[in-house]
Structures are given as structure tokens and as C-alpha cells.
Amino acid sequence: MSVGSAIVLVIVIATIGGAIVSLVRSHRSGHCSCGCDGCCKNCQKNVEIKE
Amino acid sequence: MPCTIALAGNPNCGKTTLFNKLTGASQRVGNWPGVTIDRKTGKIRGADGAELVDTPGIYSLSPYSPEEIVTRNFLLEGNPDAVINIVDATNIERNLFLTLQILDTGIPTVVALNMMDTVRKNGGSVNAQKLSEKLGCPVIPISALKSEGVDELVKAAVAAAEGGLRPTGLPLGDGIERLVSSAEETISGKVPDEKKRWYAVKLVELDPTVSEALPEAAAKLKEECAELEKEYDDSMDSIVSDARYELIGTIVSDTVTRPVSEEHTDTVSDRIDRIVTHRIAGIPIFIGVLGAVFLGVIGFGDFVGIGTYLTDWLNGFIENPIGTSVEEWCADNDVSDPLTGLIMSAFIGGVGAVIGFLPQMLVLFLALCILEDIGYMARAAFVMDRVFRFFGLSGKSFIPVLVGTGCGVPGIMSTRTIESDRDRRITAMTVTFMPCGAKLPIIALIAGALFDNNGFVALFAYALGIVVILMSGIILKKWKSLAGSPAPFIMELPPYHLPSILNVIKGTLDRGWAFVKKAGTIILLASVFVWFLASYDGSFNYPGADATTDSILQSIGEVISIIFQPLGWEDHWELTVGSITGLIAKENLVGTLGTLFSFDEVSEAGEEYWAILATYITPAAGLAFLTFNLLCAPCFAAIGAMHRELGTWKSTGMAVAYQCMIAYAIASIVYVIGSFIDGTSPEISGIVIAVISVVALVYLLVSKDPFMTKAKAARREAVAQ
């Protein structure tokens, strides 16, 4: 594997990993059902806002 | 001491503005009643752990719609330590009606007289000290918008919560009070002592919920109430309401000084409303306003709208230098073909295609947020009530439709503001026919690729949404579970005001950020998945960047694409696959096509993506493609929201099936009519399906409503007897 391929592979894995983690966190926090964490924040039950 | 303070008041009196000020939160604030549809909790800043709960607006503690029940239940069963009852000082009589009921609950109460700056500006005043003495609870004048009096309010609320000084309620006249005392004796020990008066008054009002909970007391009181009803020749709830308003009249005359001008001249809002809510001119004005917004944002003919101009620029920038630089870097650094393909197709082709539409969406969101903030959208609901009612829907259905133009999920959830169960279910099933923010890139794609960026494509999309919602109002009420007449529509029109820059920018950026975040998460993952299916064959071999032939995706797409050939999509399986991936998120359709097309045209400029589409299908087929994707099943998140509102998967499944069938039928009609106008020959199968669709739709629209006919017959029989 070339150095270029290795760099791209790391970027791809990090990006995809980041996207999955973000989706899982959104889902677990219950803030959003569609993944965007913003569009439906007005319709959530008991949105907890930390100071 | 940690305590819980509830925030309660009439709709659109500034509860959420105050909630945001006190907690530092950024909940959405809107200039129409019913923005908040569920309760929200936050910590009050600098108040030693005191918790504030924002509740949906209510006019009284006898709720009619589900979101009003949320408030009543929280006040009565959530055991808050105190209530901040926010009162719109510019409309004090109506607001005090709820105040009197809250005082009956025995919860320590602080009245926040909001919008006092407007009262003073108009030359009026309210004697807070005297009002406090009359009500028997602290009254603090504030302006939530300008943060005036907010600190004092927090101190008073925390003191009330800690002190636990419970109000005793105000007497409503001898006749009623006799009944209340009798009811209190009967229910003693059955309800909490501090709430005894509230339950007693509700029993006297013959409130069905409380009567059901305390049947013995209700039965005992019924005879005593009947005497009073006979004496007043009115129902008990009206007698109690009249007594409350009489009491409010006395309180207000002693404490409020009205502006001299108030009773003699119309306000600016009244004068504007006389034009924009005019029974004949109102609807053309509404269409004109929306048309002007779309033309300004998207453009028409040679005129390029602001949004289109910025989107063209960003698309070009993504393609070159970003796309070309990345591709060159990959070639120079010997990056393997699959990884280059993944970066170019899924990341730049897929996510880039969606992000490219961001400027257009931001400009459109900005325009819609301004219309919303100045108060015009509430008028639009009022104007549309007459149209909606004609088609068997309530004007209240227009608010969820309006919210749904941003995102279908909150649109569906805001159907909770509709009191009638039947109206609510029909609205939840049809709200996603309206183009949401995620569908805008699809509209822009078709307008750009096939209609020379014509703004009328967007107007067509929104008009189509409204027409199909109205048609569905007629069709769906012929189903047994959805039969009945629409509920009456009563909505308070908020006064017009200049748009708050902060509110508008926040609303726009919130929606824009949601779009970007979605592109970076769910659309990125879907694009990678689509790229994988489009790049590898059944044996998981990678045949090269230019080969989509024999890919897994093509095999699947070709089978399903047969269904869409009558709509003029020919054998272009990419369009079918795009429509399917649109179920994950609607913008995904654009990203998927970007991923699929870039296999053939990696080095081409952004506009050539549109050029490829233009060679694939005719403008009529393009319009049918747009129609189908606008009307068919929404994304999974919206289907989930629909399930929450409809209650069962069976109802949800039927709603989704209805949406897909009507999308297919109307798309076939659009394709055939469009082809004839365009001078091209539609597919024979398309003509056959369009004719069947027209016949079916006409039958469903004009055939007699069996349940309405039965109801009329029953009424005639009753009259005859």
C-alpha cells in the first residue's frame, strides 16, 4: 500500500467513524430522531439544558 | 435549594422567550400561537439549581388538544414548587382567565406581566402593586424580550417556591361558592388538600375529566348544579366562565389604565390585516408573497435568484479547485483506484452535491423565517382556513404544514395542536406532501437540469403539496376511521412586528446547521454505502472507477426500475435507486445521483451533472420524477414521527401506502400532460396508468361521502321525530 493510500484510508476511516459516533450519540441522547440533532429539537420531551 | 418552577401562560405570550432568557437555552421562538408543543426543562442561571419547565400555551385548565393536556397534567400531577404565570399585559383580560384557574390549584404563583414596554409605549399602565393585592400573589412587570424585570421575577419565583405560600383562589359569587363549598366537603380526603378548591370548581363546572375521576361527588353535585343552571338559564361551565370574566372586569378596571387611543383607532396590524386577510384578495396575496420569495431565491428565465447564484458558485468551487485538486493529489501519490473512487464519488460527488445546495436553502430559510417572525405566516393560516375547510380540513392543519416546510418531523409532531382526533390524523398523514427543507435540493436539481433554473418549478412543488393535501382531505374522510366534519378553527393573530434580527438569523442558521450535520453524518454514510453497491459486482470485485455495469446496485435497480418506466424514467435505474435512498434522507437522492453519475464523468464540471440528467429524461419525465419524490413516503425519521402520532404500525403502513400510491398516480398524470404540452410522446403504459389514475382520483373525489350521507340521514330522522 502506498503512503498516499494509507493517508486517504486514515481520513476515510476517521470520517466514517466520526459520522457513526455522531449518529449514535444523537440517538442515545434522544435529542433527535433523524440524525441532524437540530431540526426537531423543539419537539423533544424534557430537553435538558445544561448551564 | 433545588426546586421546580413551571412556566405557564396563554399561547404566544412570550413563555419561550422568557425560558430562553432565564436558562440560556435556545428553544425555537415563533410569532404564532402553538410553537411549543411539549414541555422542556432547563436550569435557571444563578438560581442555585432551580429548574424551570416551559409548557405549551393554554387558554384555560380545561384543555382540548393533546399539547394543552401536557400543561394541565404537569401543573396538577408534576407537583411544581411554584408557577410563573406569564401574562401578556397588552391583552390582560383574556390572560387573567387562566391566572384565576392557576390560583385555584393552590400552587405558589408569581404573575409575570410581560410586554410592559409595549403597554407603556402605547400610553397605558398597569398598577402591579394593586393587581398583586387583588390576586393575592406577587405580580412582577417584565419585558422578556428586553430582559427588563427578569432578575426580580426569578427572586420572587424562587422565594415563592421556597416559602410555599399557597394562594387560596378568588371567590366567584355566592351561588357558585355555595356549590364549591359543598363539593369541597364531599371530596375532602380524596384529593390533595391544597388542590381541593381546583377540583371542587371543576366539579361545579361539570368538567368531564374530573367528574369521571370523582363520580360520587359529581353525581351528588349534579342536582344542586341543575338548580343554578335553571336559575341562570345557562350551562354550568358558562356560568362559571361568566363569573370569572366579571371578576376579571372588576380587577382590570381598578388596576389598568388604558391608552386613550386604544378604543378609537385601528392599530397598524388591524390596517394591514384588512388587506392581507381580505376574503378575496387574501389568497392571491399569499400566492404572490410565496411566488416572490421563490423567484427572488431561485430566479426565472435570465434572472438568476440570489440563492441560485450562490449555489452555482459553491458547486463550481466544490468541483474545481476542491474536486480537481483532490483527484490530482490522489494520482500524484499513487492512491489506489477504489480509495480514489470512494473519495471522489462518495465524499465529493455525494456529500458535495448536497452541500452545494446549502446557499440556496439558507436564503430561502431566511426569507421564510422573516415572514414567520413578522407574523405573516399566522395570517396565512387564517387565510387558508377557508380553503382547507372547503376540502374538509381545519385551518389549524395549515400550522403543521407550515412547520413541515422546514422539516417533516416537527411538522408531524405539531399536529398535536389540533383538537379533533380526525383532523389530527389526516394532517399527520398528509403534512409531508409539502416540500421540506430536505426536498429543496431535489427541486433545485430538476429546476437547474431541465428547466433553466425556473423559479416556477419551486412554486409548482409547493402548490402541488397544498393541492394534494386538500385532495387528501376529501379522499381520506371517506374512510370510516377518519370520517367527520372539520373542527372549528379559532386562532389568535399576533400583532405584526419588525423581525428580530437575532431570531431570524438563529432560525436560519439552526436549519442550515441541521442540513450540514445531516450531510456529514447520515448522507455521508449512505453515499459510502451506495458507492460500495455501485462499484462492486456480485462477487465483490472492483471493476474500476468507470464501471457501474454489472454492479450490485445496477442489478437491484434494474429490477425495480420497471415499475417507473411508465413515468418516463425509461431504463435509468439510477433514478430508481436515488428515489429509494431518498427514504434515508430526501437530500440523499441528490447525493446518490452525484455518486452514480460521477463514475462516468469524474472530471466533468458541476453543471454537467445536470447535463447528464437532461440527456436521461425529458422535462415532463423530470417533473414526474420530482412529483413522485415529493409526494411518496417521507424519510424514515418522518415515518417514525408519523407512527408516534398515528399510534399503530398498521395505520402508519396504510398512510405510507396511500402516500406512495397517490405519488405514483399523480406523477403519471404530470408525465402524460407534461409530455403533450412539451410535444414529446409519452410511454403508452404511462398513458394507460395516467387514465386509470384520473378515473380513480375523480371517483374518490366526487363520490358521495358514505359517512356524511349517513350522518345527514340520521339528522333528518331526528328532526322528523
PDB file of C-alpha atoms in Angstrom, chain B residues 319-471:
ATOM      1  CA  GLU B 319     -15.784  20.784  -8.382  1.00  0.00           C
ATOM      2  CA  ASN B 320     -12.786  22.967  -9.008  1.00  0.00           C
ATOM      3  CA  PRO B 321     -10.456  23.559  -7.134  1.00  0.00           C
ATOM      4  CA  ILE B 322     -11.583  21.055  -4.425  1.00  0.00           C
ATOM      5  CA  GLY B 323     -12.514  18.091  -6.673  1.00  0.00           C
ATOM      6  CA  THR B 324      -9.723  18.528  -9.207  1.00  0.00           C
ATOM      7  CA  SER B 325      -7.091  19.128  -6.506  1.00  0.00           C
ATOM      8  CA  VAL B 326      -8.072  16.009  -4.578  1.00  0.00           C
ATOM      9  CA  GLU B 327      -8.090  13.935  -7.751  1.00  0.00           C
ATOM     10  CA  GLU B 328      -4.681  15.255  -8.822  1.00  0.00           C
ATOM     11  CA  TRP B 329      -3.263  14.633  -5.336  1.00  0.00           C
ATOM     12  CA  CYS B 330      -4.547  11.053  -5.411  1.00  0.00           C
ATOM     13  CA  ALA B 331      -2.994  10.480  -8.849  1.00  0.00           C
ATOM     14  CA  ASP B 332       0.347  12.041  -7.802  1.00  0.00           C
ATOM     15  CA  ASN B 333       0.507   9.999  -4.588  1.00  0.00           C
ATOM     16  CA  ASP B 334      -0.380   6.705  -6.132  1.00  0.00           C
ATOM     17  CA  VAL B 335      -3.614   6.280  -4.176  1.00  0.00           C
ATOM     18  CA  SER B 336      -5.376   3.054  -5.105  1.00  0.00           C
ATOM     19  CA  ASP B 337      -8.325   3.181  -7.530  1.00  0.00           C
ATOM     20  CA  PRO B 338     -11.011   2.099  -5.028  1.00  0.00           C
ATOM     21  CA  LEU B 339      -9.912   4.719  -2.480  1.00  0.00           C
ATOM     22  CA  THR B 340      -9.784   7.446  -5.162  1.00  0.00           C
ATOM     23  CA  GLY B 341     -13.231   6.343  -6.323  1.00  0.00           C
ATOM     24  CA  LEU B 342     -14.545   6.426  -2.754  1.00  0.00           C
ATOM     25  CA  ILE B 343     -13.226   9.939  -2.096  1.00  0.00           C
ATOM     26  CA  MET B 344     -14.323  11.334  -5.471  1.00  0.00           C
ATOM     27  CA  SER B 345     -17.723   9.651  -5.674  1.00  0.00           C
ATOM     28  CA  ALA B 346     -18.996   9.320  -2.124  1.00  0.00           C
ATOM     29  CA  PHE B 347     -17.294  12.244  -0.403  1.00  0.00           C
ATOM     30  CA  ILE B 348     -17.067  14.884  -3.128  1.00  0.00           C
ATOM     31  CA  GLY B 349     -19.717  13.573  -5.540  1.00  0.00           C
ATOM     32  CA  GLY B 350     -22.279  12.519  -2.932  1.00  0.00           C
ATOM     33  CA  VAL B 351     -21.855  14.852   0.054  1.00  0.00           C
ATOM     34  CA  GLY B 352     -20.588  17.711  -2.163  1.00  0.00           C
ATOM     35  CA  ALA B 353     -23.707  17.550  -4.339  1.00  0.00           C
ATOM     36  CA  VAL B 354     -25.877  18.046  -1.254  1.00  0.00           C
ATOM     37  CA  ILE B 355     -23.701  20.731   0.362  1.00  0.00           C
ATOM     38  CA  GLY B 356     -23.726  22.621  -2.953  1.00  0.00           C
ATOM     39  CA  PHE B 357     -27.372  23.490  -2.367  1.00  0.00           C
ATOM     40  CA  LEU B 358     -26.736  24.959   1.081  1.00  0.00           C
ATOM     41  CA  PRO B 359     -26.618  28.651  -0.012  1.00  0.00           C
ATOM     42  CA  GLN B 360     -29.944  28.335  -1.842  1.00  0.00           C
ATOM     43  CA  MET B 361     -31.522  26.763   1.219  1.00  0.00           C
ATOM     44  CA  LEU B 362     -30.086  29.354   3.594  1.00  0.00           C
ATOM     45  CA  VAL B 363     -31.517  32.217   1.514  1.00  0.00           C
ATOM     46  CA  LEU B 364     -34.922  30.516   1.301  1.00  0.00           C
ATOM     47  CA  PHE B 365     -34.926  29.728   5.051  1.00  0.00           C
ATOM     48  CA  LEU B 366     -34.007  33.366   5.738  1.00  0.00           C
ATOM     49  CA  ALA B 367     -36.984  34.600   3.692  1.00  0.00           C
ATOM     50  CA  LEU B 368     -39.388  32.146   5.361  1.00  0.00           C
ATOM     51  CA  CYS B 369     -38.039  32.981   8.848  1.00  0.00           C
ATOM     52  CA  ILE B 370     -38.630  36.705   8.203  1.00  0.00           C
ATOM     53  CA  LEU B 371     -42.219  36.046   7.062  1.00  0.00           C
ATOM     54  CA  GLU B 372     -42.732  33.891  10.149  1.00  0.00           C
ATOM     55  CA  ASP B 373     -41.202  36.393  12.573  1.00  0.00           C
ATOM     56  CA  ILE B 374     -43.147  39.425  11.362  1.00  0.00           C
ATOM     57  CA  GLY B 375     -46.368  37.463  11.907  1.00  0.00           C
ATOM     58  CA  TYR B 376     -47.456  36.935   8.296  1.00  0.00           C
ATOM     59  CA  MET B 377     -47.479  33.131   8.472  1.00  0.00           C
ATOM     60  CA  ALA B 378     -50.186  33.205  11.189  1.00  0.00           C
ATOM     61  CA  ARG B 379     -52.290  35.259   8.727  1.00  0.00           C
ATOM     62  CA  ALA B 380     -51.551  32.714   6.019  1.00  0.00           C
ATOM     63  CA  ALA B 381     -53.105  30.034   8.276  1.00  0.00           C
ATOM     64  CA  PHE B 382     -56.161  32.237   8.753  1.00  0.00           C
ATOM     65  CA  VAL B 383     -56.489  32.881   5.002  1.00  0.00           C
ATOM     66  CA  MET B 384     -56.027  29.207   4.200  1.00  0.00           C
ATOM     67  CA  ASP B 385     -58.705  28.126   6.702  1.00  0.00           C
ATOM     68  CA  ARG B 386     -61.464  28.947   4.210  1.00  0.00           C
ATOM     69  CA  VAL B 387     -59.760  26.857   1.519  1.00  0.00           C
ATOM     70  CA  PHE B 388     -58.911  24.000   3.872  1.00  0.00           C
ATOM     71  CA  ARG B 389     -62.441  23.941   5.326  1.00  0.00           C
ATOM     72  CA  PHE B 390     -63.941  23.666   1.832  1.00  0.00           C
ATOM     73  CA  PHE B 391     -61.892  20.484   1.396  1.00  0.00           C
ATOM     74  CA  GLY B 392     -62.851  19.016   4.775  1.00  0.00           C
ATOM     75  CA  LEU B 393     -59.753  20.083   6.716  1.00  0.00           C
ATOM     76  CA  SER B 394     -59.379  22.617   9.514  1.00  0.00           C
ATOM     77  CA  GLY B 395     -57.287  25.793   9.082  1.00  0.00           C
ATOM     78  CA  LYS B 396     -55.326  24.526  12.080  1.00  0.00           C
ATOM     79  CA  SER B 397     -53.870  21.920   9.717  1.00  0.00           C
ATOM     80  CA  PHE B 398     -52.010  24.729   7.997  1.00  0.00           C
ATOM     81  CA  ILE B 399     -49.694  25.309  11.002  1.00  0.00           C
ATOM     82  CA  PRO B 400     -48.172  21.784  10.834  1.00  0.00           C
ATOM     83  CA  VAL B 401     -47.951  22.193   7.059  1.00  0.00           C
ATOM     84  CA  LEU B 402     -46.062  25.419   7.640  1.00  0.00           C
ATOM     85  CA  VAL B 403     -43.727  23.823  10.186  1.00  0.00           C
ATOM     86  CA  GLY B 404     -43.328  20.905   7.754  1.00  0.00           C
ATOM     87  CA  THR B 405     -41.769  23.204   5.151  1.00  0.00           C
ATOM     88  CA  GLY B 406     -38.708  23.211   7.435  1.00  0.00           C
ATOM     89  CA  CYS B 407     -38.689  19.544   8.424  1.00  0.00           C
ATOM     90  CA  GLY B 408     -41.431  16.921   8.253  1.00  0.00           C
ATOM     91  CA  VAL B 409     -40.650  15.514  11.716  1.00  0.00           C
ATOM     92  CA  PRO B 410     -41.630  18.616  13.762  1.00  0.00           C
ATOM     93  CA  GLY B 411     -44.400  19.227  11.193  1.00  0.00           C
ATOM     94  CA  ILE B 412     -45.979  15.883  12.019  1.00  0.00           C
ATOM     95  CA  MET B 413     -45.440  16.366  15.751  1.00  0.00           C
ATOM     96  CA  SER B 414     -47.046  19.808  15.714  1.00  0.00           C
ATOM     97  CA  THR B 415     -50.315  18.195  14.631  1.00  0.00           C
ATOM     98  CA  ARG B 416     -50.776  17.863  18.420  1.00  0.00           C
ATOM     99  CA  THR B 417     -52.100  21.435  18.412  1.00  0.00           C
ATOM    100  CA  ILE B 418     -55.198  20.138  16.573  1.00  0.00           C
ATOM    101  CA  GLU B 419     -58.037  19.283  18.954  1.00  0.00           C
ATOM    102  CA  SER B 420     -60.042  16.983  16.659  1.00  0.00           C
ATOM    103  CA  ASP B 421     -58.571  13.484  16.517  1.00  0.00           C
ATOM    104  CA  ARG B 422     -59.786  13.014  12.950  1.00  0.00           C
ATOM    105  CA  ASP B 423     -58.259  16.289  11.701  1.00  0.00           C
ATOM    106  CA  ARG B 424     -55.049  15.462  13.532  1.00  0.00           C
ATOM    107  CA  ARG B 425     -54.673  12.024  11.950  1.00  0.00           C
ATOM    108  CA  ILE B 426     -55.412  13.269   8.430  1.00  0.00           C
ATOM    109  CA  THR B 427     -52.931  16.134   8.864  1.00  0.00           C
ATOM    110  CA  ALA B 428     -50.220  13.807  10.228  1.00  0.00           C
ATOM    111  CA  MET B 429     -50.721  11.566   7.181  1.00  0.00           C
ATOM    112  CA  THR B 430     -50.531  14.420   4.671  1.00  0.00           C
ATOM    113  CA  VAL B 431     -48.156  17.001   6.124  1.00  0.00           C
ATOM    114  CA  THR B 432     -45.123  15.525   4.345  1.00  0.00           C
ATOM    115  CA  PHE B 433     -46.683  16.209   0.937  1.00  0.00           C
ATOM    116  CA  MET B 434     -45.373  19.735   1.468  1.00  0.00           C
ATOM    117  CA  PRO B 435     -41.735  20.068   0.355  1.00  0.00           C
ATOM    118  CA  CYS B 436     -39.493  20.085   3.448  1.00  0.00           C
ATOM    119  CA  GLY B 437     -36.010  21.606   3.513  1.00  0.00           C
ATOM    120  CA  ALA B 438     -34.517  18.256   2.528  1.00  0.00           C
ATOM    121  CA  LYS B 439     -36.564  18.178  -0.675  1.00  0.00           C
ATOM    122  CA  LEU B 440     -35.334  21.605  -1.792  1.00  0.00           C
ATOM    123  CA  PRO B 441     -32.149  20.198  -3.368  1.00  0.00           C
ATOM    124  CA  ILE B 442     -34.341  17.841  -5.458  1.00  0.00           C
ATOM    125  CA  ILE B 443     -36.442  20.815  -6.625  1.00  0.00           C
ATOM    126  CA  ALA B 444     -33.294  22.822  -7.369  1.00  0.00           C
ATOM    127  CA  LEU B 445     -31.803  19.828  -9.216  1.00  0.00           C
ATOM    128  CA  ILE B 446     -34.790  19.435 -11.539  1.00  0.00           C
ATOM    129  CA  ALA B 447     -35.189  23.216 -11.986  1.00  0.00           C
ATOM    130  CA  GLY B 448     -31.494  23.547 -12.839  1.00  0.00           C
ATOM    131  CA  ALA B 449     -31.096  20.451 -15.010  1.00  0.00           C
ATOM    132  CA  LEU B 450     -34.313  20.580 -17.024  1.00  0.00           C
ATOM    133  CA  PHE B 451     -35.978  23.985 -16.612  1.00  0.00           C
ATOM    134  CA  ASP B 452     -33.165  26.523 -16.877  1.00  0.00           C
ATOM    135  CA  ASN B 453     -33.407  27.459 -13.181  1.00  0.00           C
ATOM    136  CA  ASN B 454     -37.034  28.482 -13.482  1.00  0.00           C
ATOM    137  CA  GLY B 455     -38.463  29.605 -10.117  1.00  0.00           C
ATOM    138  CA  PHE B 456     -41.885  28.313 -11.156  1.00  0.00           C
ATOM    139  CA  VAL B 457     -40.662  24.754 -10.563  1.00  0.00           C
ATOM    140  CA  ALA B 458     -40.444  25.600  -6.839  1.00  0.00           C
ATOM    141  CA  LEU B 459     -43.852  27.271  -6.922  1.00  0.00           C
ATOM    142  CA  PHE B 460     -45.192  24.147  -8.689  1.00  0.00           C
ATOM    143  CA  ALA B 461     -43.735  21.957  -5.932  1.00  0.00           C
ATOM    144  CA  TYR B 462     -45.339  23.943  -3.110  1.00  0.00           C
ATOM    145  CA  ALA B 463     -48.663  24.360  -4.961  1.00  0.00           C
ATOM    146  CA  LEU B 464     -48.648  20.607  -5.671  1.00  0.00           C
ATOM    147  CA  GLY B 465     -48.098  19.923  -1.964  1.00  0.00           C
ATOM    148  CA  ILE B 466     -51.083  22.074  -0.960  1.00  0.00           C
ATOM    149  CA  VAL B 467     -53.325  20.642  -3.725  1.00  0.00           C
ATOM    150  CA  VAL B 468     -52.550  17.032  -2.731  1.00  0.00           C
ATOM    151  CA  ILE B 469     -53.125  17.815   0.963  1.00  0.00           C
ATOM    152  CA  LEU B 470     -56.533  19.306   0.071  1.00  0.00           C
ATOM    153  CA  MET B 471     -57.403  16.366  -2.205  1.00  0.00           C
TER     154      MET B 471
END
